[in-house]
Amino acid sequence: MSEEITPALFNHLVELAALELSPLEADYLRRELNNQLKAIHELEAMPLDPQTPVASHGVPYPPSHSPALRADQVDPYPDPARLLQTAPEIEDGFIIVPEIPHQKI
Amino acid sequence: MELFELTALEIARKVRNREVSAAQVLESHLHHITAVDGVPGTLGGDQNTEPDKVHAFITLTADRARQQAAAIDAQIAAGQDPGPLAGVPVSIKDIFCVAGTASTAASKILANFTAPYTATAVERWEQAGAVVLGKVNLDEFTYGSSNESSAFQPAPRNPWNTAHVPGGSSGGSAAAVAALEGPISLGTDTAGSIRLPAAYCGVVGLKPTYGRVSRYGLIAFGSSLDCPGPLTRTVADSALALGAMAGADSRDATAATVPVPNYLAELEKDVRGLKIGLSPDYFRITYFDAASGDLMEQPVPASVRQAVLDGAQKLAQRGAEIVENIPMPHTKFGIPAYFVISRVEAASNLHRYDGVKYGYRTIGQVEDLRSLYRQSRAQGFGLQPKLRILMGMYVSAAQYSEQYYNRALRIRSLIRRDFDEAFQRVDTLLTPSTPAPAFAIGGIYGDSVLMQYADQLLVTGNHAGVPGISVPAGFEESGLPLGIHFFAPDFREDLLFRAGAAYEAASGPRNLAPAWVRGASSSLEVQS
């Protein structure tokens, strides 16, 4: 069986994922993706009624188990400066980033 | 008996009765940790350092713990009750935020991250009187079943045989509890990550019902699958630990508003009258044949099967009714569906790491913001997060999502249906915890398919959301521990505790820790 994740498709995924890989990493990751897909294709062995619902989680959430929605009001974080301290580079309360790619209209 | 050998229930009772102080309990544990744990995992550390030590910890917060213990003792002196975990030393998997401490997810990308807030589960244990020893190691972002993928080396080792893995991803938690480095550790379970290392290390591991414990402050992997839960040496300590952290939380909309029972009282009810099911679908395993590249099936090893059947017999002797041949036909699709669902959720959750808001930022020159993203993520993530991001993006892409993602979500419905139908006939299901005991370090690391299939008997519980508990079931001929496992319906952890405690009682006294672990502290005294 030919490889499902070809080098070209793999490179496209790497671009979408905002990653950069060494050749060694790329070899390993592409091989493991194709191996995992062999396992994933086992799902196709299961005859599936198209009416079978999708389950985004296992446990049902009836109203009796669900918390009430919060009031729709602003609830400021008590210490935003503490959050900003975790940013790699800040200045005057702003997070600093390099040039943002853009096109002049 | 040394204080570090006591259970959490015994420690809390003695502290509340003023037989010992929280400070004495803490110092006993810190002294013992010095003797058995060795150097902590550090970024860029050598995996082969001190191969005869446990290496459960990344960060030991001894000063913070001493302040907490002093506060507990002050409460006792003032005649106040610090709570059900009074003076109990606990460790926390380093995937939870604890304010003011490093919260790394065992990844370079978060190695410099100091959490600005505390996870609800940790906060509730602290409010119940627990003393936090520090943060324990794990697979990077929880992605693995061995702890070998941690960016913080040396990774934890199995205290019963340090040439073997402790399991994962809550391997530091399981190793710490097994090595008497605190009677309780907080872990997480997305496909078996509490229960598998618990089985490998001969301790009790509970995955509560999805929504039983708040996920606030947990660094997310698979948001529809992740469950915080305790690892302990006894079932009673597991009941104590869950009771102290379960319940609704206004900061997590998926934390259910189901009342929390008194689990310790429920545990006393034993198993008379309970119906316990056995399923043939949990007595066979799927494995990836490297030679042919095909997935093969075979029965579980005889020792694993026998451990479950012995458990059933013991419970039957205490009055449980054993019901055989419960069909669970979709069990074998658990891992293939997990390969899809968890990767989609992981890829989504990992997009937040970009070198901008927190965590690692590349120190190299970058042209623009896009280049900053790429280089920060390339240098900050290890191989396992990268693998999950790429698979998640592929199977959820518009042109493939019906074939992969939606199909996996439909099969998840069928796995859930298996449990719904089973629990119309029985109260709990008894299964093996794992297909085999702990594998050797280096044995399968790198083979992501084989590694994932170690979880195949547990992951169905994460798909369905139902709770499960792994309980120690003696030792294989190799001397490594085995576990047996119970599933129960949603929010019926009480049934798990009843079955687990009954099995524990029927099995008689067991060796709770390896001899070298018990003797390590005294040898430290001789040397010093």
XYZ file of C-alpha atoms in Angstrom:
633
model
C 0.000 0.000 0.000
C 1.349 3.413 -0.944
C 2.036 5.888 1.795
C -0.929 8.064 2.667
C 1.149 10.954 3.972
C 3.471 11.666 1.065
C 6.450 14.021 1.466
C 4.510 16.778 -0.310
C 1.428 16.386 1.893
C 3.639 16.169 4.967
C 5.383 19.429 4.096
C 2.018 21.100 3.642
C 0.921 19.920 7.116
C 4.163 21.185 8.645
C 3.513 24.600 7.094
C -0.076 24.685 8.392
C 1.099 23.600 11.843
C 3.568 26.508 12.043
C 6.487 24.153 12.628
C 9.981 23.716 11.232
C 11.593 20.270 11.306
C 15.053 18.829 10.881
C 15.331 16.060 8.233
C 15.698 13.500 11.044
C 12.541 14.725 12.771
C 10.649 14.807 9.486
C 11.585 11.190 8.675
C 10.464 9.945 12.085
C 7.242 11.935 12.187
C 6.120 11.016 8.665
C 6.789 7.317 9.333
C 4.830 7.403 12.600
C 1.924 9.269 10.984
C 1.650 6.570 8.326
C 1.872 3.817 10.965
C -0.835 5.447 13.064
C -3.054 5.759 9.985
C -2.853 1.976 9.553
C -4.428 1.670 12.998
C -6.948 4.418 12.238
C -8.077 2.573 9.105
C -9.338 -0.192 11.409
C -12.302 2.130 11.977
C -13.373 1.438 8.396
C -13.801 -2.252 9.233
C -16.804 -1.230 11.314
C -20.047 -1.101 9.301
C -21.532 2.180 10.429
C -25.181 3.198 10.287
C -25.155 6.777 8.964
C -27.780 7.586 11.587
C -25.305 6.844 14.385
C -24.880 10.165 16.182
C -21.487 11.769 16.733
C -20.431 11.956 20.384
C -18.386 15.038 21.206
C -18.142 13.727 24.778
C -19.186 10.551 26.538
C -21.185 11.693 29.568
C -24.575 13.255 28.858
C -25.153 16.722 30.303
C -28.855 16.967 31.178
C -29.937 20.265 32.784
C -29.872 18.569 36.195
C -26.093 18.008 35.898
C -25.179 21.277 34.200
C -24.164 24.450 35.978
C -26.263 27.538 35.361
C -24.841 29.913 32.779
C -22.949 32.823 34.249
C -24.502 36.266 34.092
C -23.520 38.070 30.888
C -21.419 40.719 32.558
C -17.800 41.824 32.531
C -15.734 40.193 35.279
C -12.272 41.791 35.151
C -9.285 39.649 36.083
C -8.048 40.945 39.443
C -4.358 41.118 38.567
C -3.656 41.541 34.821
C -0.077 42.654 35.559
C 0.598 39.166 36.934
C -0.571 37.623 33.668
C 1.593 39.992 31.638
C 4.647 38.968 33.651
C 4.514 35.570 31.947
C 4.951 37.116 28.469
C 8.456 36.838 26.971
C 8.654 40.558 26.106
C 6.501 43.436 27.344
C 6.673 47.226 27.263
C 4.302 49.695 28.918
C 1.720 46.978 29.450
C 1.864 45.753 25.846
C 3.238 42.437 24.530
C 6.028 43.050 22.023
C 6.163 41.016 18.803
C 8.260 41.349 15.629
C 6.960 42.677 12.327
C 3.457 41.357 11.539
C 3.253 40.197 7.900
C 0.784 42.381 6.009
C -0.039 43.730 2.568
C -0.670 47.359 1.754
C -4.112 47.783 0.271
C 6.803 2.293 61.269
C 8.086 5.607 59.878
C 5.690 8.507 59.293
C 6.340 8.371 55.529
C 4.930 4.826 55.458
C 1.499 5.860 56.780
C -1.606 6.147 54.632
C -3.276 9.529 54.161
C -6.145 8.496 56.440
C -3.698 7.545 59.197
C -1.729 10.794 58.813
C -4.845 12.978 58.922
C -6.151 11.141 61.988
C -2.851 11.445 63.850
C -2.452 15.122 62.968
C -6.018 15.952 63.987
C -5.548 14.003 67.249
C -2.270 15.856 67.914
C -0.340 12.560 67.986
C 2.081 14.052 65.472
C 2.462 17.487 63.921
C 2.084 18.278 60.227
C 5.669 19.537 60.371
C 6.936 16.159 61.641
C 5.053 14.332 58.901
C 6.449 16.673 56.283
C 10.053 16.395 57.470
C 9.819 12.597 57.485
C 8.705 12.690 53.849
C 11.308 15.247 52.771
C 14.053 13.173 54.400
C 12.792 10.043 52.635
C 12.536 11.830 49.273
C 16.174 12.862 49.621
C 17.077 9.200 50.091
C 15.107 7.603 47.244
C 14.378 10.200 44.560
C 17.857 11.323 43.449
C 18.351 14.349 41.234
C 15.151 15.942 39.897
C 14.334 15.950 36.213
C 15.839 19.021 34.554
C 15.712 20.426 31.045
C 18.548 18.852 29.088
C 19.365 16.427 31.920
C 20.941 13.014 31.308
C 18.438 10.161 31.251
C 21.039 7.741 32.636
C 21.884 9.707 35.792
C 21.470 7.654 38.994
C 19.721 4.672 37.394
C 18.918 3.171 40.810
C 16.819 6.145 41.969
C 13.165 7.022 41.350
C 13.392 10.594 39.945
C 9.696 11.302 40.427
C 10.056 15.045 40.986
C 10.718 17.998 38.709
C 10.244 20.665 41.400
C 10.294 20.054 45.133
C 8.732 23.060 46.886
C 9.992 22.314 50.394
C 9.830 25.880 51.735
C 6.273 26.365 50.512
C 5.365 22.985 52.059
C 6.924 23.976 55.406
C 4.796 27.140 55.447
C 1.684 25.069 54.767
C 2.563 22.529 57.465
C 3.169 25.337 59.975
C -0.225 26.823 59.120
C -1.894 23.433 59.688
C -0.182 23.050 63.053
C -1.253 26.587 64.000
C -4.851 25.706 63.166
C -4.643 22.582 65.319
C -3.112 24.578 68.182
C -5.991 27.069 67.909
C -8.510 24.247 68.212
C -9.585 24.435 64.554
C -10.053 21.495 62.190
C -7.787 21.880 59.124
C -9.915 19.395 57.171
C -9.955 15.760 56.073
C -6.458 15.928 54.550
C -4.898 17.564 57.641
C -1.134 17.479 57.214
C -1.190 14.932 54.374
C 1.788 15.442 51.993
C 0.698 15.277 48.347
C 2.485 15.656 45.033
C 1.043 17.222 41.895
C 1.595 16.100 38.303
C 3.342 19.011 36.602
C 0.435 19.485 34.224
C -1.524 21.465 36.851
C -0.983 25.130 37.582
C 0.016 25.950 41.152
C 0.355 29.701 41.745
C 3.906 30.928 42.084
C 5.494 27.599 41.102
C 6.995 26.372 37.855
C 4.300 24.580 35.814
C 6.153 22.966 32.936
C 4.048 20.154 31.394
C 7.512 18.500 31.168
C 8.093 20.544 28.009
C 10.778 23.021 27.023
C 8.037 25.301 25.736
C 6.730 25.833 29.290
C 10.003 25.348 31.184
C 10.101 29.037 32.156
C 6.382 29.350 32.966
C 5.386 30.291 36.508
C 1.653 29.778 36.974
C -0.275 32.896 38.008
C -3.146 30.884 39.525
C -3.881 27.487 41.110
C -5.919 24.625 39.654
C -9.215 23.938 41.405
C -8.297 20.332 42.292
C -5.088 21.484 44.004
C -6.806 24.425 45.685
C -9.461 22.118 47.159
C -6.873 19.685 48.523
C -5.006 22.604 50.094
C -8.240 23.906 51.595
C -8.775 20.401 53.038
C -5.428 20.583 54.839
C -3.058 18.945 52.334
C 0.614 19.957 52.192
C 1.947 20.159 48.619
C 5.424 18.624 48.313
C 5.946 19.767 44.725
C 5.485 18.872 41.087
C 6.170 15.431 39.639
C 7.317 14.406 36.169
C 5.241 13.119 33.243
C 5.413 12.497 29.517
C 5.724 15.798 27.661
C 2.234 17.369 27.734
C 1.048 13.890 28.960
C 1.777 12.352 25.532
C 2.970 8.853 26.312
C 2.711 5.759 28.481
C 6.253 5.584 29.843
C 7.481 9.086 30.877
C 10.431 8.675 28.509
C 9.219 11.602 26.387
C 9.655 14.117 29.221
C 11.967 17.008 28.328
C 13.042 16.908 31.988
C 15.546 14.070 32.450
C 16.243 11.767 34.163
C 12.657 10.611 33.761
C 10.938 8.676 36.569
C 11.757 4.982 37.005
C 9.610 2.153 38.344
C 10.431 1.708 42.057
C 9.831 -2.074 41.803
C 12.553 -2.358 39.155
C 14.301 0.822 38.131
C 15.258 -0.647 34.743
C 11.537 -0.497 33.868
C 9.244 2.434 33.127
C 6.736 3.611 35.722
C 4.117 3.963 32.979
C 2.537 7.194 31.949
C 1.643 9.718 31.567
C 1.192 10.166 35.342
C 4.426 8.212 35.879
C 5.962 10.616 38.373
C 2.776 10.419 40.424
C 2.686 6.603 40.422
C 6.408 6.279 41.123
C 6.230 8.808 43.976
C 3.320 7.043 45.670
C 4.901 3.592 45.218
C 8.216 4.853 46.617
C 6.495 6.267 49.755
C 7.160 9.870 48.629
C 3.712 10.977 49.822
C 0.534 8.866 50.107
C -1.424 10.813 47.453
C -0.551 12.287 44.084
C -2.775 14.194 41.668
C -2.684 12.858 38.109
C -4.673 13.106 34.909
C -6.169 10.407 32.704
C -6.941 10.995 29.012
C -6.612 7.389 27.768
C -5.460 5.565 30.898
C -2.757 7.930 32.138
C -3.641 7.447 35.816
C -4.661 3.799 35.747
C -1.833 2.415 33.584
C 1.039 3.803 35.710
C -0.904 2.822 38.824
C -0.986 -0.787 37.567
C 2.682 -0.690 36.556
C 3.758 0.666 39.972
C 1.436 -1.398 42.186
C -0.719 1.488 43.435
C -4.391 2.491 43.206
C -5.338 4.821 40.334
C -8.774 6.379 39.888
C -10.120 8.049 36.757
C -13.301 9.747 37.943
C -16.320 10.320 35.712
C -15.700 13.091 33.149
C -16.999 16.222 34.896
C -16.692 14.821 38.436
C -13.530 16.917 39.056
C -12.955 20.403 37.652
C -10.354 20.787 34.894
C -9.717 24.456 35.735
C -5.963 24.996 35.912
C -5.166 21.752 34.071
C -2.976 22.287 30.991
C -5.258 20.738 28.364
C -4.581 17.729 26.128
C -7.896 16.258 24.938
C -10.528 18.497 26.435
C -13.389 16.009 26.020
C -11.314 13.197 27.563
C -9.092 14.698 30.308
C -9.957 13.736 33.903
C -8.004 14.739 37.024
C -7.828 11.964 39.634
C -5.799 10.595 42.551
C -3.091 7.936 42.781
C -2.803 6.374 46.241
C -1.589 3.216 47.952
C -5.030 2.205 49.259
C -8.588 2.378 47.986
C -9.698 4.214 51.139
C -7.140 6.977 50.448
C -8.488 7.219 46.908
C -11.999 7.739 48.313
C -10.655 10.360 50.723
C -8.783 12.203 47.961
C -11.704 12.232 45.512
C -14.159 13.442 48.160
C -11.863 16.393 48.888
C -11.723 17.653 45.288
C -14.912 16.565 43.467
C -17.887 18.775 42.666
C -19.145 21.706 40.653
C -16.868 24.643 39.873
C -18.006 27.970 38.501
C -14.702 28.175 36.556
C -15.322 24.952 34.581
C -18.668 24.638 32.803
C -18.087 20.886 32.323
C -17.779 20.244 36.071
C -21.133 18.584 36.756
C -23.479 19.734 39.502
C -23.983 16.182 40.773
C -23.828 15.968 44.602
C -20.647 14.415 46.037
C -21.422 11.442 48.301
C -19.470 10.483 51.415
C -17.216 8.012 49.612
C -15.572 6.745 52.807
C -18.961 5.758 54.214
C -19.966 4.098 50.908
C -16.759 2.083 50.861
C -17.833 0.222 54.015
C -20.810 -1.358 52.243
C -18.710 -4.149 50.663
C -19.951 -6.025 47.571
C -22.733 -8.335 48.820
C -25.512 -8.155 46.232
C -23.458 -6.270 43.628
C -23.441 -7.679 40.100
C -19.945 -7.663 38.621
C -19.551 -8.344 34.891
C -16.766 -9.990 32.910
C -16.467 -9.336 29.178
C -14.650 -11.583 26.702
C -13.808 -8.420 24.741
C -11.436 -7.377 27.529
C -9.580 -10.696 27.482
C -8.057 -10.148 24.062
C -5.661 -7.502 22.876
C -4.671 -5.919 19.599
C -1.048 -5.324 18.778
C 0.920 -3.883 15.898
C 3.077 -6.480 14.173
C 6.231 -4.676 13.112
C 7.213 -7.405 10.603
C 3.969 -7.372 8.608
C 2.814 -3.877 9.477
C -0.594 -5.334 10.344
C -2.694 -5.146 13.460
C -3.053 -8.581 15.037
C -5.203 -9.976 17.853
C -4.295 -12.406 20.606
C -5.574 -13.395 24.073
C -4.234 -11.481 27.078
C -1.337 -13.299 28.780
C -2.355 -16.105 31.132
C -1.043 -14.240 34.201
C -3.188 -11.202 33.378
C -6.299 -13.327 32.768
C -5.714 -15.271 35.970
C -5.382 -12.091 38.044
C -8.856 -10.993 36.878
C -10.432 -14.406 37.434
C -8.882 -14.594 40.919
C -10.373 -11.179 41.628
C -13.801 -12.326 40.479
C -13.582 -15.390 42.691
C -12.600 -13.345 45.748
C -15.493 -10.946 45.194
C -17.913 -13.823 44.659
C -16.814 -15.267 48.005
C -17.812 -11.940 49.609
C -21.293 -12.122 48.138
C -21.004 -10.467 44.718
C -22.732 -12.071 41.757
C -20.363 -12.597 38.809
C -22.019 -12.241 35.391
C -19.967 -13.583 32.482
C -20.075 -12.874 28.754
C -21.017 -9.201 28.839
C -20.584 -8.104 25.213
C -18.456 -4.975 24.654
C -17.999 -5.365 20.886
C -16.519 -1.929 20.164
C -13.637 -2.216 22.625
C -11.106 -2.905 19.879
C -11.931 0.400 18.177
C -10.959 2.400 21.271
C -7.369 3.129 20.238
C -8.052 3.833 16.516
C -10.820 6.285 17.505
C -8.533 7.787 20.135
C -5.779 8.304 17.555
C -8.207 10.611 15.749
C -10.195 12.366 18.485
C -7.328 13.053 20.885
C -5.080 14.358 18.113
C -7.678 16.816 16.864
C -8.199 18.132 20.375
C -4.451 18.192 21.112
C -3.648 20.100 17.922
C -6.292 22.662 18.799
C -5.016 23.042 22.365
C -1.360 23.303 21.284
C -1.949 26.238 18.938
C -1.852 28.582 21.933
C 1.912 28.037 22.323
C 3.364 30.644 20.025
C 6.212 32.385 21.838
C 4.099 35.501 22.369
C 1.898 35.331 25.478
C 3.902 32.973 27.737
C 6.403 30.165 27.617
C 9.426 29.713 25.364
C 10.315 32.282 22.693
C 13.083 31.566 20.224
C 16.277 33.434 20.930
C 17.258 33.412 17.251
C 16.788 36.274 14.811
C 13.354 36.208 13.173
C 12.055 38.025 10.105
C 8.497 38.476 11.252
C 5.756 37.155 13.530
C 5.162 34.011 11.458
C 8.799 33.124 11.684
C 8.671 33.700 15.456
C 5.771 31.240 15.744
C 7.532 28.579 13.673
C 10.891 28.801 15.367
C 9.491 29.019 18.894
C 7.285 25.969 18.334
C 10.005 24.053 16.484
C 12.512 24.594 19.291
C 10.063 24.391 22.210
C 8.057 21.255 21.384
C 9.508 17.744 21.506
C 8.654 15.048 18.980
C 5.454 13.813 20.614
C 3.603 17.157 20.617
C 4.690 17.682 16.991
C 3.347 14.249 16.058
C -0.021 15.019 17.635
C -0.309 18.436 16.010
C 0.373 17.012 12.537
C -2.052 14.103 12.896
C -4.736 16.346 14.384
C -4.473 18.775 11.485
C -4.608 15.982 8.907
C -7.640 14.056 10.204
C -9.677 17.208 10.863
C -8.943 18.880 7.507
C -12.139 19.698 5.638
C -11.570 17.075 2.930
C -10.788 14.260 5.401
C -12.899 15.017 8.476
C -15.916 12.940 7.412
C -13.693 9.943 6.716
C -11.733 10.245 9.955
C -12.962 12.666 12.602
C -16.720 12.286 12.242
C -16.389 8.521 11.857
C -14.342 8.337 15.063
C -16.960 10.418 16.899
C -19.699 8.040 15.719
C -17.719 5.043 16.909
C -17.332 6.849 20.208
C -21.150 6.753 20.427
C -21.031 2.988 19.941
C -18.379 2.562 22.651
C -20.617 4.564 24.970
C -23.567 2.367 23.985
C -21.575 -0.758 24.982
C -21.279 0.642 28.519
C -24.913 1.825 28.681
C -26.120 -1.662 27.749
C -23.652 -3.418 30.076
C -24.708 -1.303 33.042
C -28.322 -2.322 32.524
C -27.185 -5.821 33.486
C -24.359 -5.284 35.993
C -23.183 -2.710 38.546
C -19.512 -2.801 37.603
C -17.273 -4.438 35.004
C -14.082 -6.206 36.063
C -11.253 -6.154 33.492
C -7.451 -6.310 33.328
C -5.773 -2.904 33.751
C -3.093 -3.455 31.117
C -2.125 -6.173 28.629
C 1.194 -6.737 30.441
C 3.286 -5.391 33.340
C 5.700 -2.455 32.960
C 8.040 -2.714 29.993
C 11.763 -2.035 30.121
C 13.068 1.501 29.633
C 13.886 1.897 25.940
C 11.820 -1.199 25.108
C 9.242 0.427 22.852
C 9.940 4.161 23.068
C 9.751 5.747 19.632
C 7.103 3.338 18.341
C 4.080 5.551 18.866
C 1.575 2.866 17.824
C 2.841 0.171 20.178
C 3.067 2.712 22.996
C -0.547 3.775 22.482
C -1.864 0.205 22.458
C -0.704 -0.219 26.085
C -3.839 1.847 26.915
C -6.267 -0.284 24.914
C -8.150 -1.776 27.878
C -8.585 1.618 29.566
C -9.233 4.171 26.803
C -12.831 3.046 26.293
C -13.654 4.576 29.677
C -12.369 7.958 28.463
C -14.425 7.779 25.271
C -17.531 6.880 27.288
C -16.704 9.217 30.168
C -17.394 6.518 32.765
C -15.184 6.144 35.865
C -12.584 3.408 36.338
C -10.162 2.300 39.032
C -7.015 0.166 38.846
C -6.228 -1.806 41.990
C -2.969 -3.703 42.689
C -3.331 -7.442 42.021
C -0.056 -8.952 43.127
C 3.075 -9.513 41.102
C 4.068 -11.346 37.961
C 6.898 -13.866 38.001
C 9.241 -11.059 36.963
C 8.519 -9.305 40.260
C 6.647 -6.461 38.552
C 3.169 -5.480 39.759
C -0.097 -6.281 37.957
C -3.408 -4.436 38.261
C -7.054 -5.315 37.882
C -9.616 -2.723 36.934
C -13.280 -1.876 37.490
C -15.594 0.322 35.389
C -18.833 1.788 36.823
C -21.683 3.941 35.486
C -21.464 7.753 35.416
C -20.854 9.302 38.855
C -20.846 5.905 40.590
C -17.288 6.060 41.912
C -18.829 4.746 45.144
C -19.260 1.364 43.421
C -15.612 1.380 42.348
C -14.498 2.042 45.911
C -16.753 -0.728 47.272
C -15.452 -3.266 44.756
C -11.838 -2.133 45.094
C -11.867 -2.105 48.896
C -13.555 -5.517 49.022
C -10.922 -6.959 46.703
C -8.180 -5.325 48.777
C -9.621 -6.793 51.980
C -10.068 -10.246 50.427
C -6.469 -10.231 49.201
C -5.048 -9.699 52.704
C -1.989 -7.643 53.612
C 0.186 -6.769 50.650
C 3.692 -5.473 50.220
C 3.054 -1.740 49.762
C 6.600 -0.750 48.808
C 9.841 -2.370 47.648
C 12.288 -3.310 50.396
C 15.014 -0.954 49.095
C 12.589 1.947 49.335
C 11.750 1.188 52.968
C 15.418 0.832 53.838
C 16.677 3.854 51.918
C 16.038 6.428 54.661
C 17.832 4.403 57.321
C 20.852 3.914 55.050
C 20.902 7.694 54.559
C 21.138 8.081 58.349
C 24.016 5.594 58.513
C 25.896 7.459 55.782
C 25.320 10.928 57.238
